Structure formats: C-alpha cells, structure tokens
C-alpha cells in the first residue's frame, strides 16, 4: 500500500507520516528531504525558495516513479510533502491506483484563525525548521488551494486537530 500525505505547510503531514511509521511500520519518504538532497548535491538549479509549481513538476517526476517501483515490488510506502500535484491520479494506471491512497490535510480558515499560535508552536514537532516566517494569511490561502483542488482526498481540520490513522 502506498499512502500519499499532502497539504499546505504546517498541516501536520510529517507528524502523520511519523505516526504511520510508528503504528504500521511503513517507511516514509519526505519529499522535502528529496528536494534538499537534490539541491544540495547540485543535481538541480532549483532552490528551496523556487516557485512551488516548478518544484512540484521537477520532484513529482521522480517521486511518481519511486511509487510505481514500490507498487511493483509490493512494498508499503508513505510519501509526504506538499509537492504532490492535485491531478496525481493521471500518472497511474488502474492497477497502480488500487494500491495508492491519498490524504490531503486541510485546515479551515476558522481553525487557522482560532489556533494560529498553536500551529506555529507545533511547527517543529518532528523536524526543526531553521526559518519559519509563515503568516496567518499564507496559511489561509495555501489551505484554500488544497481545499479546492484535492476532492475526496481531503481531511478537514476544523474544530480541533485530530487526524487519526
């Protein structure tokens, strides 16, 4: 089984992937780690602050082939990151799609407004962010994108943060 976890920054993608790792013993791939490895090794001219569309286009080509390889080898894998395109399904035949589930974490505007300080406080729960300049407005806008583009894959975080496996 392949589990894709996507959503805007600060929605808890990495924390959920870590939960899967601990409870299901599924390994996970952080697309951010792949991105930084490719950037730091000089395998791309992209940078950590390059346009998200360019990063998604570049990284997804690699990630989707890794997913296909894992499916073909009947391996479990969690892939987490914001660089999963909304139309990800088009890249897989029905045989692959039977083995892939997507979870898109979306915080509602109400949740962000009511819990912004908590969101920022938990930003480093799994990984240490060296620089975190996210604003309430950015979170609202980024989550609105995921709310509008990921259809049935969405898991809304509205009253309290309770994303269960």
JSON list of N, CA and C in Angstrom, two decimals, residues 44-95:
[
{"chain": "A", "resi": 44, "resn": "UNK", "atom": "N", "xyz": [20.22, 20.01, -9.40]},
{"chain": "A", "resi": 44, "resn": "UNK", "atom": "CA", "xyz": [19.21, 20.90, -9.96]},
{"chain": "A", "resi": 44, "resn": "UNK", "atom": "C", "xyz": [19.62, 22.34, -9.69]},
{"chain": "A", "resi": 45, "resn": "UNK", "atom": "N", "xyz": [19.14, 23.24, -10.52]},
{"chain": "A", "resi": 45, "resn": "UNK", "atom": "CA", "xyz": [19.36, 24.66, -10.30]},
{"chain": "A", "resi": 45, "resn": "UNK", "atom": "C", "xyz": [18.25, 25.28, -9.45]},
{"chain": "A", "resi": 46, "resn": "UNK", "atom": "N", "xyz": [17.24, 24.47, -9.13]},
{"chain": "A", "resi": 46, "resn": "UNK", "atom": "CA", "xyz": [16.17, 24.97, -8.27]},
{"chain": "A", "resi": 46, "resn": "UNK", "atom": "C", "xyz": [16.71, 25.23, -6.87]},
{"chain": "A", "resi": 47, "resn": "UNK", "atom": "N", "xyz": [16.02, 26.04, -6.12]},
{"chain": "A", "resi": 47, "resn": "UNK", "atom": "CA", "xyz": [16.42, 26.37, -4.76]},
{"chain": "A", "resi": 47, "resn": "UNK", "atom": "C", "xyz": [15.25, 26.09, -3.81]},
{"chain": "A", "resi": 48, "resn": "UNK", "atom": "N", "xyz": [15.48, 26.11, -2.50]},
{"chain": "A", "resi": 48, "resn": "UNK", "atom": "CA", "xyz": [14.37, 25.89, -1.56]},
{"chain": "A", "resi": 48, "resn": "UNK", "atom": "C", "xyz": [13.25, 26.91, -1.71]},
{"chain": "A", "resi": 49, "resn": "UNK", "atom": "N", "xyz": [13.54, 28.07, -2.26]},
{"chain": "A", "resi": 49, "resn": "UNK", "atom": "CA", "xyz": [12.51, 29.10, -2.42]},
{"chain": "A", "resi": 49, "resn": "UNK", "atom": "C", "xyz": [12.04, 29.25, -3.86]},
{"chain": "A", "resi": 50, "resn": "UNK", "atom": "N", "xyz": [12.38, 28.30, -4.71]},
{"chain": "A", "resi": 50, "resn": "UNK", "atom": "CA", "xyz": [11.87, 28.32, -6.08]},
{"chain": "A", "resi": 50, "resn": "UNK", "atom": "C", "xyz": [10.35, 28.20, -6.06]},
{"chain": "A", "resi": 51, "resn": "UNK", "atom": "N", "xyz": [9.73, 28.62, -7.13]},
{"chain": "A", "resi": 51, "resn": "UNK", "atom": "CA", "xyz": [8.27, 28.54, -7.25]},
{"chain": "A", "resi": 51, "resn": "UNK", "atom": "C", "xyz": [7.79, 27.10, -7.01]},
{"chain": "A", "resi": 52, "resn": "UNK", "atom": "N", "xyz": [6.75, 26.96, -6.21]},
{"chain": "A", "resi": 52, "resn": "UNK", "atom": "CA", "xyz": [6.23, 25.63, -5.86]},
{"chain": "A", "resi": 52, "resn": "UNK", "atom": "C", "xyz": [5.82, 24.83, -7.09]},
{"chain": "A", "resi": 53, "resn": "UNK", "atom": "N", "xyz": [5.32, 25.50, -8.12]},
{"chain": "A", "resi": 53, "resn": "UNK", "atom": "CA", "xyz": [4.93, 24.77, -9.34]},
{"chain": "A", "resi": 53, "resn": "UNK", "atom": "C", "xyz": [6.14, 24.14, -10.01]},
{"chain": "A", "resi": 54, "resn": "UNK", "atom": "N", "xyz": [7.25, 24.87, -10.04]},
{"chain": "A", "resi": 54, "resn": "UNK", "atom": "CA", "xyz": [8.47, 24.32, -10.64]},
{"chain": "A", "resi": 54, "resn": "UNK", "atom": "C", "xyz": [9.02, 23.17, -9.81]},
{"chain": "A", "resi": 55, "resn": "UNK", "atom": "N", "xyz": [9.01, 23.34, -8.49]},
{"chain": "A", "resi": 55, "resn": "UNK", "atom": "CA", "xyz": [9.48, 22.27, -7.61]},
{"chain": "A", "resi": 55, "resn": "UNK", "atom": "C", "xyz": [8.60, 21.02, -7.75]},
{"chain": "A", "resi": 56, "resn": "UNK", "atom": "N", "xyz": [7.28, 21.22, -7.79]},
{"chain": "A", "resi": 56, "resn": "UNK", "atom": "CA", "xyz": [6.37, 20.08, -7.93]},
{"chain": "A", "resi": 56, "resn": "UNK", "atom": "C", "xyz": [6.63, 19.36, -9.24]},
{"chain": "A", "resi": 57, "resn": "UNK", "atom": "N", "xyz": [6.73, 20.10, -10.33]},
{"chain": "A", "resi": 57, "resn": "UNK", "atom": "CA", "xyz": [6.97, 19.48, -11.64]},
{"chain": "A", "resi": 57, "resn": "UNK", "atom": "C", "xyz": [8.26, 18.67, -11.63]},
{"chain": "A", "resi": 58, "resn": "UNK", "atom": "N", "xyz": [9.31, 19.22, -11.07]},
{"chain": "A", "resi": 58, "resn": "UNK", "atom": "CA", "xyz": [10.60, 18.55, -11.04]},
{"chain": "A", "resi": 58, "resn": "UNK", "atom": "C", "xyz": [10.59, 17.32, -10.13]},
{"chain": "A", "resi": 59, "resn": "UNK", "atom": "N", "xyz": [10.09, 17.49, -8.91]},
{"chain": "A", "resi": 59, "resn": "UNK", "atom": "CA", "xyz": [10.13, 16.42, -7.92]},
{"chain": "A", "resi": 59, "resn": "UNK", "atom": "C", "xyz": [9.14, 15.30, -8.20]},
{"chain": "A", "resi": 60, "resn": "UNK", "atom": "N", "xyz": [7.95, 15.66, -8.69]},
{"chain": "A", "resi": 60, "resn": "UNK", "atom": "CA", "xyz": [6.91, 14.64, -8.91]},
{"chain": "A", "resi": 60, "resn": "UNK", "atom": "C", "xyz": [7.36, 13.61, -9.94]},
{"chain": "A", "resi": 61, "resn": "UNK", "atom": "N", "xyz": [8.11, 14.01, -10.94]},
{"chain": "A", "resi": 61, "resn": "UNK", "atom": "CA", "xyz": [8.59, 13.05, -11.94]},
{"chain": "A", "resi": 61, "resn": "UNK", "atom": "C", "xyz": [9.41, 11.93, -11.28]},
{"chain": "A", "resi": 62, "resn": "UNK", "atom": "N", "xyz": [10.17, 12.29, -10.29]},
{"chain": "A", "resi": 62, "resn": "UNK", "atom": "CA", "xyz": [11.00, 11.32, -9.58]},
{"chain": "A", "resi": 62, "resn": "UNK", "atom": "C", "xyz": [10.14, 10.51, -8.61]},
{"chain": "A", "resi": 63, "resn": "UNK", "atom": "N", "xyz": [9.32, 11.21, -7.83]},
{"chain": "A", "resi": 63, "resn": "UNK", "atom": "CA", "xyz": [8.51, 10.55, -6.80]},
{"chain": "A", "resi": 63, "resn": "UNK", "atom": "C", "xyz": [7.53, 9.56, -7.41]},
{"chain": "A", "resi": 64, "resn": "UNK", "atom": "N", "xyz": [6.89, 9.93, -8.50]},
{"chain": "A", "resi": 64, "resn": "UNK", "atom": "CA", "xyz": [5.89, 9.01, -9.09]},
{"chain": "A", "resi": 64, "resn": "UNK", "atom": "C", "xyz": [6.54, 7.71, -9.55]},
{"chain": "A", "resi": 65, "resn": "UNK", "atom": "N", "xyz": [7.78, 7.77, -10.05]},
{"chain": "A", "resi": 65, "resn": "UNK", "atom": "CA", "xyz": [8.46, 6.56, -10.49]},
{"chain": "A", "resi": 65, "resn": "UNK", "atom": "C", "xyz": [8.90, 5.72, -9.29]},
{"chain": "A", "resi": 66, "resn": "UNK", "atom": "N", "xyz": [9.22, 6.36, -8.18]},
{"chain": "A", "resi": 66, "resn": "UNK", "atom": "CA", "xyz": [9.52, 5.63, -6.95]},
{"chain": "A", "resi": 66, "resn": "UNK", "atom": "C", "xyz": [8.26, 4.92, -6.46]},
{"chain": "A", "resi": 67, "resn": "UNK", "atom": "N", "xyz": [7.11, 5.59, -6.57]},
{"chain": "A", "resi": 67, "resn": "UNK", "atom": "CA", "xyz": [5.84, 4.98, -6.16]},
{"chain": "A", "resi": 67, "resn": "UNK", "atom": "C", "xyz": [5.55, 3.76, -7.03]},
{"chain": "A", "resi": 68, "resn": "UNK", "atom": "N", "xyz": [5.72, 3.88, -8.33]},
{"chain": "A", "resi": 68, "resn": "UNK", "atom": "CA", "xyz": [5.49, 2.75, -9.23]},
{"chain": "A", "resi": 68, "resn": "UNK", "atom": "C", "xyz": [6.39, 1.57, -8.87]},
{"chain": "A", "resi": 69, "resn": "UNK", "atom": "N", "xyz": [7.64, 1.87, -8.57]},
{"chain": "A", "resi": 69, "resn": "UNK", "atom": "CA", "xyz": [8.58, 0.81, -8.20]},
{"chain": "A", "resi": 69, "resn": "UNK", "atom": "C", "xyz": [8.14, 0.11, -6.92]},
{"chain": "A", "resi": 70, "resn": "UNK", "atom": "N", "xyz": [7.69, 0.89, -5.94]},
{"chain": "A", "resi": 70, "resn": "UNK", "atom": "CA", "xyz": [7.23, 0.29, -4.68]},
{"chain": "A", "resi": 70, "resn": "UNK", "atom": "C", "xyz": [6.00, -0.58, -4.91]},
{"chain": "A", "resi": 71, "resn": "UNK", "atom": "N", "xyz": [5.06, -0.12, -5.74]},
{"chain": "A", "resi": 71, "resn": "UNK", "atom": "CA", "xyz": [3.86, -0.92, -6.04]},
{"chain": "A", "resi": 71, "resn": "UNK", "atom": "C", "xyz": [4.27, -2.21, -6.74]},
{"chain": "A", "resi": 72, "resn": "UNK", "atom": "N", "xyz": [5.12, -2.10, -7.73]},
{"chain": "A", "resi": 72, "resn": "UNK", "atom": "CA", "xyz": [5.56, -3.29, -8.48]},
{"chain": "A", "resi": 72, "resn": "UNK", "atom": "C", "xyz": [6.24, -4.31, -7.58]},
{"chain": "A", "resi": 73, "resn": "UNK", "atom": "N", "xyz": [6.91, -3.83, -6.54]},
{"chain": "A", "resi": 73, "resn": "UNK", "atom": "CA", "xyz": [7.60, -4.72, -5.61]},
{"chain": "A", "resi": 73, "resn": "UNK", "atom": "C", "xyz": [6.75, -5.09, -4.40]},
{"chain": "A", "resi": 74, "resn": "UNK", "atom": "N", "xyz": [5.46, -4.69, -4.44]},
{"chain": "A", "resi": 74, "resn": "UNK", "atom": "CA", "xyz": [4.53, -5.00, -3.35]},
{"chain": "A", "resi": 74, "resn": "UNK", "atom": "C", "xyz": [5.04, -4.51, -2.00]},
{"chain": "A", "resi": 75, "resn": "UNK", "atom": "N", "xyz": [5.59, -3.30, -2.02]},
{"chain": "A", "resi": 75, "resn": "UNK", "atom": "CA", "xyz": [6.12, -2.70, -0.80]},
{"chain": "A", "resi": 75, "resn": "UNK", "atom": "C", "xyz": [5.20, -1.59, -0.30]},
{"chain": "A", "resi": 76, "resn": "UNK", "atom": "N", "xyz": [5.16, -1.42, 1.00]},
{"chain": "A", "resi": 76, "resn": "UNK", "atom": "CA", "xyz": [4.42, -0.32, 1.60]},
{"chain": "A", "resi": 76, "resn": "UNK", "atom": "C", "xyz": [5.33, 0.91, 1.62]},
{"chain": "A", "resi": 77, "resn": "UNK", "atom": "N", "xyz": [4.72, 2.07, 1.42]},
{"chain": "A", "resi": 77, "resn": "UNK", "atom": "CA", "xyz": [5.49, 3.31, 1.44]},
{"chain": "A", "resi": 77, "resn": "UNK", "atom": "C", "xyz": [4.56, 4.47, 1.69]},
{"chain": "A", "resi": 78, "resn": "UNK", "atom": "N", "xyz": [5.00, 5.36, 2.56]},
{"chain": "A", "resi": 78, "resn": "UNK", "atom": "CA", "xyz": [4.30, 6.62, 2.78]},
{"chain": "A", "resi": 78, "resn": "UNK", "atom": "C", "xyz": [5.15, 7.70, 2.12]},
{"chain": "A", "resi": 79, "resn": "UNK", "atom": "N", "xyz": [4.50, 8.54, 1.35]},
{"chain": "A", "resi": 79, "resn": "UNK", "atom": "CA", "xyz": [5.17, 9.66, 0.70]},
{"chain": "A", "resi": 79, "resn": "UNK", "atom": "C", "xyz": [4.49, 10.92, 1.20]},
{"chain": "A", "resi": 80, "resn": "UNK", "atom": "N", "xyz": [5.26, 11.81, 1.84]},
{"chain": "A", "resi": 80, "resn": "UNK", "atom": "CA", "xyz": [4.63, 13.01, 2.38]},
{"chain": "A", "resi": 80, "resn": "UNK", "atom": "C", "xyz": [5.33, 14.26, 1.88]},
{"chain": "A", "resi": 81, "resn": "UNK", "atom": "N", "xyz": [4.50, 15.25, 1.59]},
{"chain": "A", "resi": 81, "resn": "UNK", "atom": "CA", "xyz": [5.03, 16.53, 1.16]},
{"chain": "A", "resi": 81, "resn": "UNK", "atom": "C", "xyz": [4.01, 17.33, 0.39]},
{"chain": "A", "resi": 82, "resn": "UNK", "atom": "N", "xyz": [4.30, 18.59, 0.23]},
{"chain": "A", "resi": 82, "resn": "UNK", "atom": "CA", "xyz": [3.38, 19.48, -0.49]},
{"chain": "A", "resi": 82, "resn": "UNK", "atom": "C", "xyz": [3.58, 19.43, -2.00]},
{"chain": "A", "resi": 83, "resn": "UNK", "atom": "N", "xyz": [4.54, 18.67, -2.48]},
{"chain": "A", "resi": 83, "resn": "UNK", "atom": "CA", "xyz": [4.85, 18.63, -3.91]},
{"chain": "A", "resi": 83, "resn": "UNK", "atom": "C", "xyz": [4.15, 17.49, -4.64]},
{"chain": "A", "resi": 84, "resn": "UNK", "atom": "N", "xyz": [2.96, 17.15, -4.21]},
{"chain": "A", "resi": 84, "resn": "UNK", "atom": "CA", "xyz": [2.13, 16.15, -4.88]},
{"chain": "A", "resi": 84, "resn": "UNK", "atom": "C", "xyz": [1.06, 16.93, -5.65]},
{"chain": "A", "resi": 85, "resn": "UNK", "atom": "N", "xyz": [1.02, 16.78, -6.96]},
{"chain": "A", "resi": 85, "resn": "UNK", "atom": "CA", "xyz": [0.05, 17.58, -7.73]},
{"chain": "A", "resi": 85, "resn": "UNK", "atom": "C", "xyz": [-1.39, 17.12, -7.50]},
{"chain": "A", "resi": 86, "resn": "UNK", "atom": "N", "xyz": [-2.32, 18.04, -7.63]},
{"chain": "A", "resi": 86, "resn": "UNK", "atom": "CA", "xyz": [-3.74, 17.72, -7.43]},
{"chain": "A", "resi": 86, "resn": "UNK", "atom": "C", "xyz": [-4.22, 16.66, -8.42]},
{"chain": "A", "resi": 87, "resn": "UNK", "atom": "N", "xyz": [-3.64, 16.62, -9.59]},
{"chain": "A", "resi": 87, "resn": "UNK", "atom": "CA", "xyz": [-4.04, 15.64, -10.61]},
{"chain": "A", "resi": 87, "resn": "UNK", "atom": "C", "xyz": [-3.14, 14.42, -10.64]},
{"chain": "A", "resi": 88, "resn": "UNK", "atom": "N", "xyz": [-2.61, 14.03, -9.49]},
{"chain": "A", "resi": 88, "resn": "UNK", "atom": "CA", "xyz": [-1.64, 12.94, -9.39]},
{"chain": "A", "resi": 88, "resn": "UNK", "atom": "C", "xyz": [-2.16, 11.64, -9.99]},
{"chain": "A", "resi": 89, "resn": "UNK", "atom": "N", "xyz": [-3.46, 11.40, -9.94]},
{"chain": "A", "resi": 89, "resn": "UNK", "atom": "CA", "xyz": [-4.03, 10.13, -10.42]},
{"chain": "A", "resi": 89, "resn": "UNK", "atom": "C", "xyz": [-3.76, 9.89, -11.92]},
{"chain": "A", "resi": 90, "resn": "UNK", "atom": "N", "xyz": [-3.64, 10.95, -12.69]},
{"chain": "A", "resi": 90, "resn": "UNK", "atom": "CA", "xyz": [-3.47, 10.79, -14.14]},
{"chain": "A", "resi": 90, "resn": "UNK", "atom": "C", "xyz": [-2.17, 10.07, -14.49]},
{"chain": "A", "resi": 91, "resn": "UNK", "atom": "N", "xyz": [-1.25, 10.01, -13.56]},
{"chain": "A", "resi": 91, "resn": "UNK", "atom": "CA", "xyz": [0.05, 9.40, -13.82]},
{"chain": "A", "resi": 91, "resn": "UNK", "atom": "C", "xyz": [0.11, 7.91, -13.54]},
{"chain": "A", "resi": 92, "resn": "UNK", "atom": "N", "xyz": [-1.03, 7.31, -13.15]},
{"chain": "A", "resi": 92, "resn": "UNK", "atom": "CA", "xyz": [-1.04, 5.91, -12.78]},
{"chain": "A", "resi": 92, "resn": "UNK", "atom": "C", "xyz": [-2.19, 5.17, -13.46]},
{"chain": "A", "resi": 93, "resn": "UNK", "atom": "N", "xyz": [-1.91, 3.95, -13.89]},
{"chain": "A", "resi": 93, "resn": "UNK", "atom": "CA", "xyz": [-2.97, 3.10, -14.43]},
{"chain": "A", "resi": 93, "resn": "UNK", "atom": "C", "xyz": [-3.82, 2.57, -13.27]},
{"chain": "A", "resi": 94, "resn": "UNK", "atom": "N", "xyz": [-4.94, 1.95, -13.60]},
{"chain": "A", "resi": 94, "resn": "UNK", "atom": "CA", "xyz": [-5.85, 1.45, -12.56]},
{"chain": "A", "resi": 94, "resn": "UNK", "atom": "C", "xyz": [-5.17, 0.41, -11.66]},
{"chain": "A", "resi": 95, "resn": "UNK", "atom": "N", "xyz": [-4.23, -0.36, -12.22]},
{"chain": "A", "resi": 95, "resn": "UNK", "atom": "CA", "xyz": [-3.53, -1.36, -11.42]},
{"chain": "A", "resi": 95, "resn": "UNK", "atom": "C", "xyz": [-2.73, -0.69, -10.29]}
]
